[in-house]
Amino acid sequence: MEYNIKNGLHGEVNIPGDKSISHRGVMFGALANGTTEIYNFLRGADCLSTISCFAKLGVDIEATRDRIVVHGNGMRGLKAPSAILDCGNSGTTTRLISGILAAQPFTSTMVGDSSLKSRPMKRIITPLSMMGANIVSVLGNGCMPLRITGSQLHGIHYQSPVASAQVKSSILLAGLYADGVTSVTEPALSRNHTELMLNTFGANVTTSGTTATIEPAEELYGQKINVPGDISSAAYFIAAALIVPGSEVVLRNVGINHTRDGILTVCKNMGADISYENLTMKGEPSADLIVRYTPGLKGTVIEGDIIPKLIDEIPMIAIMACYADGTTIIRDAAELKVKESNRLRVMVDNLTAMGADIEETDDGMIIHGGKPLHGAVINSHNDHRVAMSFSIAALNCEGEVTITQKDCVNISYPRFYIDLKKLIHE
Ligand code: S3P
């Protein structure tokens, strides 16, 4: 791709629904009594994997023009799966459903694609086993396929070694079915969509600092859910507007939950021109973001508790840092090595190919900004966030950028290239 942009990016984007919240809507709706209606559901491949797993577990899920309708089976109404549960590329599907399946009166087997098969599952096998679950890695390597036979679970307190909402949510979902209270303490607070949404479904989840606690539940109740736009998807257009001269874009209905808004803090620290309109603070907070080209972005340090709040935005931030003056240091981000690809390695390799001054560290990256980027062949490793990030880098570099497997954006943002083109031509 080689873009011809004369006056920057202009126009509006309705940011598609949040991936994390869309997954949870289907899962909790499946376990609820009655009907759950989900508006602005993200129809990306990952969330469709969640729908397909619950369909195999006997849940009736309808897609209408503007919503997904889940006809819940109740907490004890899932059926033994009609086939192997294929989680595709989705870590969220795998880890959250595992917590549910650990308590069902049947055996399930879960598989995934080649990326998902190499991602660590011991992080859920360990705590779920402590709760009494019968969950094994079929190949004995701590990865998928997983085989889970339901059993009576016990409440535990788990000190998680990683700040991971997927791990936390898996344990909390198992905790719904346990015979006592379950709590999880994380080293830093990860996204809290499970805690917020389970409470609206009638469960009792409390939080104190980085500890979330759940009581066993008898029943959950179907809800109407309005999914805010995914800030992780908005991040690409935030970065694009900031780095392409002359740009001004409006990003509608972006979720700004405080456990997800690290990208906005980083942009502010870099000196970015972003303002907010139509702020809604009820439930999952959201706002429209107005982002303007900002010459002279400054390098920054990103470390510690903010990392889980921007974990999926680090590829895009690494590229922004190349356009900033001075040095950006990213630390405490070793989790990036076990995402859909090894995002530290993949970002450093591809940015180096484009001429950036960047080095990989044990747990992050050091980027010396200000060196012009040039075209290159980018290996996306079939990782949606890598493909989208480099589509933005391509907007502001000399020469052509070719991205391998660029359709992998379907995982989280099927309309990505369409929305990007609209901003270029408006
Ligand atoms: C997610 C949590 C994050 C994130 C992923 C979605 C979720 O993973 O990277 O894209 O929906 O819970 P971890 O919590 O494992 O870091």
Short mmCIF file of C-alpha atoms and ligand atoms in Angstrom, two decimals:
data_model
loop_
_atom_site.label_atom_id
_atom_site.label_comp_id
_atom_site.label_asym_id
_atom_site.label_seq_id
_atom_site.Cartn_x
_atom_site.Cartn_y
_atom_site.Cartn_z
CA MET A 1 0.00 0.00 0.00
CA GLU A 2 1.18 3.47 -0.92
CA TYR A 3 -1.11 6.34 -0.04
CA ASN A 4 -1.47 9.69 -1.68
CA ILE A 5 -2.62 11.94 1.14
CA LYS A 6 -2.72 15.64 0.35
CA ASN A 7 -4.39 17.33 3.29
CA GLY A 8 -4.31 14.74 6.02
CA LEU A 9 -7.09 12.49 7.29
CA HIS A 10 -10.55 13.97 7.75
CA GLY A 11 -13.98 12.72 8.74
CA GLU A 12 -15.69 10.56 11.31
CA VAL A 13 -15.55 6.90 12.20
CA ASN A 14 -18.16 5.00 14.19
CA ILE A 15 -15.77 2.80 16.09
CA PRO A 16 -16.94 -0.86 16.04
CA GLY A 17 -17.97 -2.57 19.25
CA ASP A 18 -15.50 -3.51 21.95
CA LYS A 19 -14.19 -7.04 21.45
CA SER A 20 -13.82 -7.87 25.15
CA ILE A 21 -17.33 -6.65 26.00
CA SER A 22 -18.88 -8.41 22.97
CA HIS A 23 -17.39 -11.78 24.02
CA ARG A 24 -18.64 -11.37 27.57
CA GLY A 25 -22.14 -10.38 26.45
CA VAL A 26 -22.55 -13.68 24.61
CA MET A 27 -21.01 -15.78 27.39
CA PHE A 28 -22.97 -14.28 30.26
CA GLY A 29 -26.12 -14.16 28.14
CA ALA A 30 -25.73 -17.90 27.48
CA LEU A 31 -25.61 -18.59 31.23
CA ALA A 32 -28.49 -16.26 32.07
CA ASN A 33 -32.20 -16.94 32.33
CA GLY A 34 -34.13 -15.13 29.61
CA THR A 35 -32.93 -13.14 26.66
CA THR A 36 -29.85 -10.95 26.28
CA GLU A 37 -29.81 -8.37 23.50
CA ILE A 38 -26.42 -7.04 22.44
CA TYR A 39 -26.28 -3.85 20.36
CA ASN A 40 -23.14 -2.76 18.50
CA PHE A 41 -21.79 -6.30 18.92
CA LEU A 42 -18.41 -6.72 17.21
CA ARG A 43 -18.92 -9.17 14.32
CA GLY A 44 -15.22 -9.96 14.10
CA ALA A 45 -13.84 -13.48 13.78
CA ASP A 46 -12.89 -13.75 17.47
CA CYS A 47 -16.36 -12.94 18.76
CA LEU A 48 -17.89 -15.21 16.12
CA SER A 49 -15.72 -18.01 17.58
CA THR A 50 -17.39 -17.39 20.94
CA ILE A 51 -20.85 -17.54 19.33
CA SER A 52 -19.98 -20.76 17.53
CA CYS A 53 -18.73 -22.41 20.75
CA PHE A 54 -21.93 -21.55 22.62
CA ALA A 55 -24.06 -22.73 19.69
CA LYS A 56 -22.30 -26.11 20.04
CA LEU A 57 -23.12 -26.00 23.76
CA GLY A 58 -26.81 -25.84 22.89
CA VAL A 59 -27.43 -22.10 23.12
CA ASP A 60 -29.75 -20.45 20.58
CA ILE A 61 -28.09 -17.24 19.33
CA GLU A 62 -29.72 -15.06 16.66
CA ALA A 63 -28.08 -12.33 14.61
CA THR A 64 -30.47 -9.61 13.46
CA ARG A 65 -29.54 -6.45 11.52
CA ASP A 66 -28.70 -4.36 14.58
CA ARG A 67 -28.17 -6.81 17.40
CA ILE A 68 -27.27 -10.26 18.63
CA VAL A 69 -29.96 -12.01 20.65
CA VAL A 70 -28.85 -14.74 23.05
CA HIS A 71 -31.59 -17.02 24.36
CA GLY A 72 -29.95 -18.04 27.62
CA ASN A 73 -29.94 -21.64 28.84
CA GLY A 74 -29.48 -20.67 32.49
CA MET A 75 -26.40 -21.42 34.59
CA ARG A 76 -27.05 -25.17 34.53
CA GLY A 77 -28.56 -25.53 31.08
CA LEU A 78 -25.54 -25.90 28.77
CA LYS A 79 -25.50 -29.17 26.82
CA ALA A 80 -22.55 -31.50 26.18
CA PRO A 81 -20.95 -30.05 23.03
CA SER A 82 -22.09 -31.44 19.71
CA ALA A 83 -18.49 -31.19 18.39
CA ILE A 84 -15.00 -30.04 19.36
CA LEU A 85 -15.05 -26.37 20.38
CA ASP A 86 -12.95 -24.40 17.90
CA CYS A 87 -11.74 -21.14 19.45
CA GLY A 88 -9.98 -20.02 16.25
CA ASN A 89 -7.48 -17.26 17.06
CA SER A 90 -9.19 -16.15 20.26
CA GLY A 91 -7.43 -16.32 23.62
CA THR A 92 -10.41 -14.64 25.29
CA THR A 93 -12.81 -17.33 24.04
CA THR A 94 -10.51 -20.11 25.22
CA ARG A 95 -9.62 -18.83 28.65
CA LEU A 96 -13.02 -17.50 29.67
CA ILE A 97 -15.00 -20.51 28.43
CA SER A 98 -12.58 -22.82 30.27
CA GLY A 99 -13.71 -21.31 33.58
CA ILE A 100 -17.32 -22.06 32.67
CA LEU A 101 -16.69 -25.56 31.30
CA ALA A 102 -14.77 -26.56 34.41
CA ALA A 103 -18.10 -26.66 36.26
CA GLN A 104 -20.40 -28.31 33.67
CA PRO A 105 -21.50 -31.96 33.97
CA PHE A 106 -19.81 -33.09 30.74
CA THR A 107 -16.49 -33.27 28.92
CA SER A 108 -15.43 -30.71 26.31
CA THR A 109 -12.39 -30.43 24.06
CA MET A 110 -11.15 -27.05 22.83
CA VAL A 111 -8.85 -26.42 19.88
CA GLY A 112 -7.46 -23.32 18.19
CA ASP A 113 -5.46 -22.12 15.18
CA SER A 114 -1.67 -22.33 14.99
CA SER A 115 -1.16 -19.05 16.90
CA LEU A 116 -3.59 -19.95 19.69
CA LYS A 117 -2.07 -23.44 19.98
CA SER A 118 1.25 -21.91 20.94
CA ARG A 119 -0.12 -19.57 23.63
CA PRO A 120 0.27 -20.44 27.33
CA MET A 121 -2.70 -22.12 29.01
CA LYS A 122 -0.98 -23.14 32.24
CA ARG A 123 -1.96 -19.72 33.51
CA ILE A 124 -5.57 -20.96 33.66
CA ILE A 125 -4.90 -24.67 34.16
CA THR A 126 -3.09 -23.93 37.45
CA PRO A 127 -5.76 -21.85 39.22
CA LEU A 128 -8.71 -23.83 37.83
CA SER A 129 -7.03 -27.06 39.02
CA MET A 130 -6.60 -25.48 42.46
CA MET A 131 -10.38 -25.00 42.44
CA GLY A 132 -10.81 -28.73 41.77
CA ALA A 133 -11.21 -28.58 38.00
CA ASN A 134 -10.29 -31.46 35.75
CA ILE A 135 -8.54 -29.64 32.91
CA VAL A 136 -5.63 -30.99 30.91
CA SER A 137 -3.45 -29.91 28.05
CA VAL A 138 -3.97 -32.91 25.74
CA LEU A 139 -0.37 -32.81 24.44
CA GLY A 140 1.04 -32.21 27.92
CA ASN A 141 2.78 -29.00 26.81
CA GLY A 142 0.62 -26.52 28.72
CA CYS A 143 -1.05 -25.42 25.49
CA MET A 144 -4.16 -26.30 23.48
CA PRO A 145 -5.93 -28.61 22.81
CA LEU A 146 -7.52 -28.56 26.27
CA ARG A 147 -9.82 -31.28 27.60
CA ILE A 148 -12.11 -30.28 30.44
CA THR A 149 -14.42 -32.53 32.44
CA GLY A 150 -16.70 -30.65 34.76
CA SER A 151 -16.56 -31.13 38.52
CA GLN A 152 -17.68 -29.45 41.75
CA LEU A 153 -15.41 -26.44 42.22
CA HIS A 154 -14.18 -24.88 45.44
CA GLY A 155 -13.65 -21.23 46.23
CA ILE A 156 -9.98 -20.14 46.41
CA HIS A 157 -7.94 -17.03 46.80
CA TYR A 158 -5.55 -16.83 43.87
CA GLN A 159 -2.51 -14.60 43.70
CA SER A 160 -2.04 -14.30 39.96
CA PRO A 161 1.53 -13.94 38.71
CA VAL A 162 0.27 -12.02 35.66
CA ALA A 163 -1.99 -9.01 35.23
CA SER A 164 -4.40 -10.70 32.83
CA ALA A 165 -8.12 -10.08 32.50
CA GLN A 166 -8.42 -13.41 30.72
CA VAL A 167 -6.96 -15.27 33.70
CA LYS A 168 -8.96 -13.22 36.21
CA SER A 169 -12.20 -13.70 34.26
CA SER A 170 -11.67 -17.44 33.88
CA ILE A 171 -11.34 -17.80 37.66
CA LEU A 172 -14.29 -15.51 38.41
CA LEU A 173 -16.53 -17.45 36.02
CA ALA A 174 -15.51 -20.71 37.69
CA GLY A 175 -16.20 -18.94 40.99
CA LEU A 176 -19.85 -18.50 39.98
CA TYR A 177 -20.16 -22.28 40.38
CA ALA A 178 -17.87 -22.80 43.40
CA ASP A 179 -18.98 -23.87 46.87
CA GLY A 180 -17.51 -20.75 48.48
CA VAL A 181 -16.17 -17.29 47.80
CA THR A 182 -13.42 -16.93 45.14
CA SER A 183 -10.99 -14.04 44.81
CA VAL A 184 -8.14 -13.11 42.50
CA THR A 185 -5.36 -10.64 43.23
CA GLU A 186 -3.36 -9.34 40.28
CA PRO A 187 0.04 -7.60 40.27
CA ALA A 188 -1.65 -4.66 38.48
CA LEU A 189 -5.28 -4.04 37.62
CA SER A 190 -6.34 -5.52 34.26
CA ARG A 191 -9.52 -4.62 32.37
CA ASN A 192 -12.60 -4.98 34.57
CA HIS A 193 -15.37 -5.69 32.05
CA THR A 194 -16.16 -9.07 33.63
CA GLU A 195 -16.63 -7.57 37.07
CA LEU A 196 -18.87 -4.76 35.77
CA MET A 197 -20.98 -6.92 33.50
CA LEU A 198 -21.41 -9.89 35.84
CA ASN A 199 -22.86 -7.51 38.41
CA THR A 200 -25.42 -6.21 35.93
CA PHE A 201 -26.39 -9.86 35.25
CA GLY A 202 -27.12 -10.29 38.97
CA ALA A 203 -23.89 -11.82 40.31
CA ASN A 204 -22.11 -10.38 43.32
CA VAL A 205 -18.59 -9.25 42.40
CA THR A 206 -16.68 -6.75 44.49
CA THR A 207 -13.30 -5.14 43.95
CA SER A 208 -10.74 -3.72 46.30
CA GLY A 209 -7.47 -2.50 44.82
CA THR A 210 -6.26 -5.24 42.49
CA THR A 211 -8.42 -7.95 44.10
CA ALA A 212 -11.74 -9.07 42.62
CA THR A 213 -14.03 -11.29 44.69
CA ILE A 214 -17.07 -13.26 43.55
CA GLU A 215 -19.76 -15.11 45.46
CA PRO A 216 -21.28 -18.28 44.03
CA ALA A 217 -24.50 -17.52 42.13
CA GLU A 218 -27.73 -19.45 41.67
CA GLU A 219 -28.98 -17.57 38.65
CA LEU A 220 -28.06 -14.81 36.21
CA TYR A 221 -30.62 -12.66 34.39
CA GLY A 222 -30.61 -11.63 30.72
CA GLN A 223 -29.76 -7.98 29.97
CA LYS A 224 -29.78 -5.39 27.22
CA ILE A 225 -26.20 -4.40 26.45
CA ASN A 226 -24.98 -1.40 24.43
CA VAL A 227 -21.39 -2.18 23.53
CA PRO A 228 -19.21 0.95 23.33
CA GLY A 229 -16.66 1.30 20.53
CA ASP A 230 -13.37 -0.52 21.09
CA ILE A 231 -10.61 1.86 22.19
CA SER A 232 -8.12 -0.70 20.87
CA SER A 233 -9.62 -0.20 17.39
CA ALA A 234 -9.82 3.58 17.84
CA ALA A 235 -6.09 3.58 18.65
CA TYR A 236 -5.14 3.16 14.96
CA PHE A 237 -7.02 6.29 13.91
CA ILE A 238 -5.85 8.23 16.96
CA ALA A 239 -2.27 7.51 15.92
CA ALA A 240 -2.99 8.17 12.24
CA ALA A 241 -4.47 11.61 12.92
CA LEU A 242 -1.61 12.53 15.26
CA ILE A 243 1.15 11.68 12.79
CA VAL A 244 -0.28 12.67 9.39
CA PRO A 245 0.05 16.44 8.82
CA GLY A 246 -3.23 18.35 8.42
CA SER A 247 -5.44 15.66 9.97
CA GLU A 248 -8.52 16.11 12.13
CA VAL A 249 -10.78 13.12 12.82
CA VAL A 250 -13.77 12.43 15.04
CA LEU A 251 -13.97 8.96 16.55
CA ARG A 252 -17.51 8.26 17.76
CA ASN A 253 -18.59 6.31 20.83
CA VAL A 254 -15.17 5.16 22.07
CA GLY A 255 -15.13 3.15 25.32
CA ILE A 256 -12.95 4.97 27.86
CA ASN A 257 -13.17 2.59 30.84
CA HIS A 258 -10.31 3.56 33.18
CA THR A 259 -8.80 0.08 32.92
CA ARG A 260 -8.46 0.55 29.13
CA ASP A 261 -7.54 4.19 28.64
CA GLY A 262 -3.73 3.96 28.90
CA ILE A 263 -3.35 4.98 25.25
CA LEU A 264 -5.00 8.33 26.05
CA THR A 265 -2.63 8.94 28.97
CA VAL A 266 0.36 8.12 26.77
CA CYS A 267 -0.90 10.42 24.01
CA LYS A 268 -1.34 13.21 26.55
CA ASN A 269 2.19 12.65 27.87
CA MET A 270 3.48 12.84 24.28
CA GLY A 271 1.72 16.20 23.89
CA ALA A 272 -1.12 15.03 21.62
CA ASP A 273 -4.07 17.26 20.73
CA ILE A 274 -7.12 15.16 21.69
CA SER A 275 -10.40 16.51 23.03
CA TYR A 276 -13.58 14.79 24.21
CA GLU A 277 -17.28 15.35 23.47
CA ASN A 278 -20.50 13.58 24.44
CA LEU A 279 -19.04 11.96 27.52
CA THR A 280 -21.27 9.22 29.02
CA MET A 281 -20.15 7.89 32.38
CA LYS A 282 -22.97 5.39 33.02
CA GLY A 283 -21.94 1.69 33.05
CA GLU A 284 -19.09 1.37 30.58
CA PRO A 285 -18.09 5.01 29.97
CA SER A 286 -17.69 6.33 26.42
CA ALA A 287 -16.96 9.54 24.53
CA ASP A 288 -16.37 10.96 21.07
CA LEU A 289 -12.70 11.76 20.56
CA ILE A 290 -11.53 14.63 18.36
CA VAL A 291 -7.94 14.05 17.35
CA ARG A 292 -5.80 16.62 15.51
CA TYR A 293 -2.40 16.37 13.89
CA THR A 294 0.21 17.25 16.50
CA PRO A 295 3.66 18.25 15.27
CA GLY A 296 6.47 17.67 17.76
CA LEU A 297 5.11 14.66 19.66
CA LYS A 298 7.54 13.85 22.50
CA GLY A 299 9.04 10.51 23.46
CA THR A 300 7.88 9.08 26.80
CA VAL A 301 8.38 6.27 29.32
CA ILE A 302 5.65 3.61 29.57
CA GLU A 303 5.96 1.14 32.44
CA GLY A 304 4.35 -0.37 35.54
CA ASP A 305 0.64 -0.28 36.28
CA ILE A 306 -0.31 1.42 33.02
CA ILE A 307 0.83 -1.55 30.90
CA PRO A 308 -2.35 -3.67 31.28
CA LYS A 309 -4.39 -0.55 30.43
CA LEU A 310 -2.80 -0.34 26.97
CA ILE A 311 -1.55 -3.88 26.43
CA ASP A 312 -3.11 -4.22 22.95
CA GLU A 313 -2.10 -0.70 21.88
CA ILE A 314 1.67 -1.15 22.32
CA PRO A 315 2.28 -2.07 18.65
CA MET A 316 0.61 1.18 17.57
CA ILE A 317 2.39 3.17 20.30
CA ALA A 318 5.76 1.81 19.11
CA ILE A 319 5.05 3.27 15.68
CA MET A 320 3.91 6.61 17.11
CA ALA A 321 7.16 6.71 19.07
CA CYS A 322 9.09 6.50 15.78
CA TYR A 323 7.41 9.76 14.74
CA ALA A 324 8.08 11.48 18.09
CA ASP A 325 11.12 13.52 19.07
CA GLY A 326 13.41 11.86 21.58
CA THR A 327 13.39 8.42 23.13
CA THR A 328 10.46 6.25 24.15
CA ILE A 329 11.08 3.43 26.61
CA ILE A 330 8.53 0.64 27.11
CA ARG A 331 9.13 -1.65 30.10
CA ASP A 332 7.18 -4.35 32.01
CA ALA A 333 5.57 -5.52 28.78
CA ALA A 334 6.89 -9.11 28.54
CA GLU A 335 3.25 -10.24 28.11
CA LEU A 336 3.50 -9.03 24.52
CA LYS A 337 5.64 -12.08 23.76
CA VAL A 338 2.62 -14.37 24.27
CA LYS A 339 -0.05 -12.49 22.32
CA GLU A 340 -1.28 -13.50 18.85
CA SER A 341 2.39 -13.18 17.84
CA ASN A 342 5.51 -12.26 19.78
CA ARG A 343 4.66 -8.59 19.42
CA LEU A 344 7.96 -7.31 20.82
CA ARG A 345 10.00 -9.26 18.29
CA VAL A 346 7.61 -8.68 15.40
CA MET A 347 7.38 -4.91 15.96
CA VAL A 348 11.14 -4.52 16.32
CA ASP A 349 11.91 -6.62 13.24
CA ASN A 350 9.37 -4.87 11.04
CA LEU A 351 10.17 -1.35 12.24
CA THR A 352 13.88 -2.04 11.75
CA ALA A 353 13.05 -3.06 8.17
CA MET A 354 11.39 0.36 7.74
CA GLY A 355 14.52 2.15 8.97
CA ALA A 356 13.50 2.88 12.59
CA ASP A 357 16.03 3.14 15.40
CA ILE A 358 14.51 0.56 17.76
CA GLU A 359 15.81 -2.19 20.00
CA GLU A 360 14.14 -5.04 21.83
CA THR A 361 14.73 -5.47 25.55
CA ASP A 362 13.76 -8.33 27.90
CA ASP A 363 10.42 -6.78 28.68
CA GLY A 364 9.88 -4.03 26.15
CA MET A 365 11.45 -1.77 23.54
CA ILE A 366 13.59 1.34 23.29
CA ILE A 367 12.74 3.62 20.38
CA HIS A 368 14.77 6.64 19.30
CA GLY A 369 12.24 8.69 17.36
CA GLY A 370 12.67 11.12 14.51
CA LYS A 371 14.30 8.86 11.92
CA PRO A 372 12.19 8.86 8.74
CA LEU A 373 10.57 5.52 7.92
CA HIS A 374 10.64 3.99 4.46
CA GLY A 375 8.64 1.27 2.72
CA ALA A 376 9.28 -2.42 3.37
CA VAL A 377 7.64 -5.82 3.25
CA ILE A 378 6.00 -6.26 6.64
CA ASN A 379 5.47 -9.76 7.99
CA SER A 380 2.25 -9.47 10.00
CA HIS A 381 2.59 -13.04 11.32
CA ASN A 382 -1.18 -13.11 10.75
CA ASP A 383 -1.55 -10.84 13.80
CA HIS A 384 -4.41 -8.36 13.35
CA ARG A 385 -2.89 -5.66 15.53
CA VAL A 386 0.42 -5.82 13.66
CA ALA A 387 -1.34 -5.53 10.28
CA MET A 388 -3.41 -2.53 11.39
CA SER A 389 -0.47 -0.76 13.05
CA PHE A 390 1.67 -1.00 9.91
CA SER A 391 -1.22 0.17 7.71
CA ILE A 392 -0.99 3.38 9.74
CA ALA A 393 2.83 3.53 9.52
CA ALA A 394 2.39 3.29 5.74
CA LEU A 395 0.43 6.57 5.72
CA ASN A 396 3.49 8.63 6.52
CA CYS A 397 6.54 7.03 4.99
CA GLU A 398 8.47 7.20 1.73
CA GLY A 399 7.86 4.26 -0.59
CA GLU A 400 5.59 1.27 -0.55
CA VAL A 401 4.60 -0.89 2.41
CA THR A 402 3.41 -4.42 1.68
CA ILE A 403 1.77 -6.30 4.54
CA THR A 404 1.53 -10.09 4.45
CA GLN A 405 -1.83 -11.72 5.34
CA LYS A 406 -3.38 -8.27 5.64
CA ASP A 407 -6.92 -9.69 5.86
CA CYS A 408 -6.20 -10.85 9.41
CA VAL A 409 -7.77 -7.53 10.48
CA ASN A 410 -11.03 -9.54 10.31
CA ILE A 411 -10.20 -10.85 13.77
CA SER A 412 -11.10 -7.60 15.49
CA TYR A 413 -11.98 -4.98 12.84
CA PRO A 414 -13.44 -6.34 9.57
CA ARG A 415 -14.16 -2.81 8.22
CA PHE A 416 -10.71 -1.47 9.04
CA TYR A 417 -9.47 -0.78 5.50
CA ILE A 418 -12.87 0.65 4.47
CA ASP A 419 -12.92 3.07 7.43
CA LEU A 420 -9.30 4.05 6.83
CA LYS A 421 -9.94 4.78 3.13
CA LYS A 422 -12.93 6.96 4.05
CA LEU A 423 -10.70 9.15 6.23
CA ILE A 424 -8.15 9.48 3.44
CA HIS A 425 -10.68 10.57 0.83
CA GLU A 426 -12.96 12.78 2.88
C1 S3P B 1 -8.66 -9.45 26.88
C2 S3P B 1 -7.61 -9.29 27.73
C3 S3P B 1 -6.25 -8.98 27.30
C4 S3P B 1 -6.17 -8.52 25.85
C5 S3P B 1 -7.05 -9.31 24.95
C6 S3P B 1 -8.51 -9.29 25.42
C7 S3P B 1 -9.99 -9.79 27.44
O1 S3P B 1 -5.46 -10.15 27.45
O2 S3P B 1 -4.84 -8.56 25.38
O3 S3P B 1 -7.00 -8.78 23.62
O4 S3P B 1 -11.00 -9.65 26.72
O5 S3P B 1 -10.05 -10.17 28.61
P1 S3P B 1 -4.79 -10.50 28.87
O6 S3P B 1 -5.80 -10.14 29.88
O7 S3P B 1 -4.46 -11.94 28.87
O8 S3P B 1 -3.57 -9.61 28.92
#
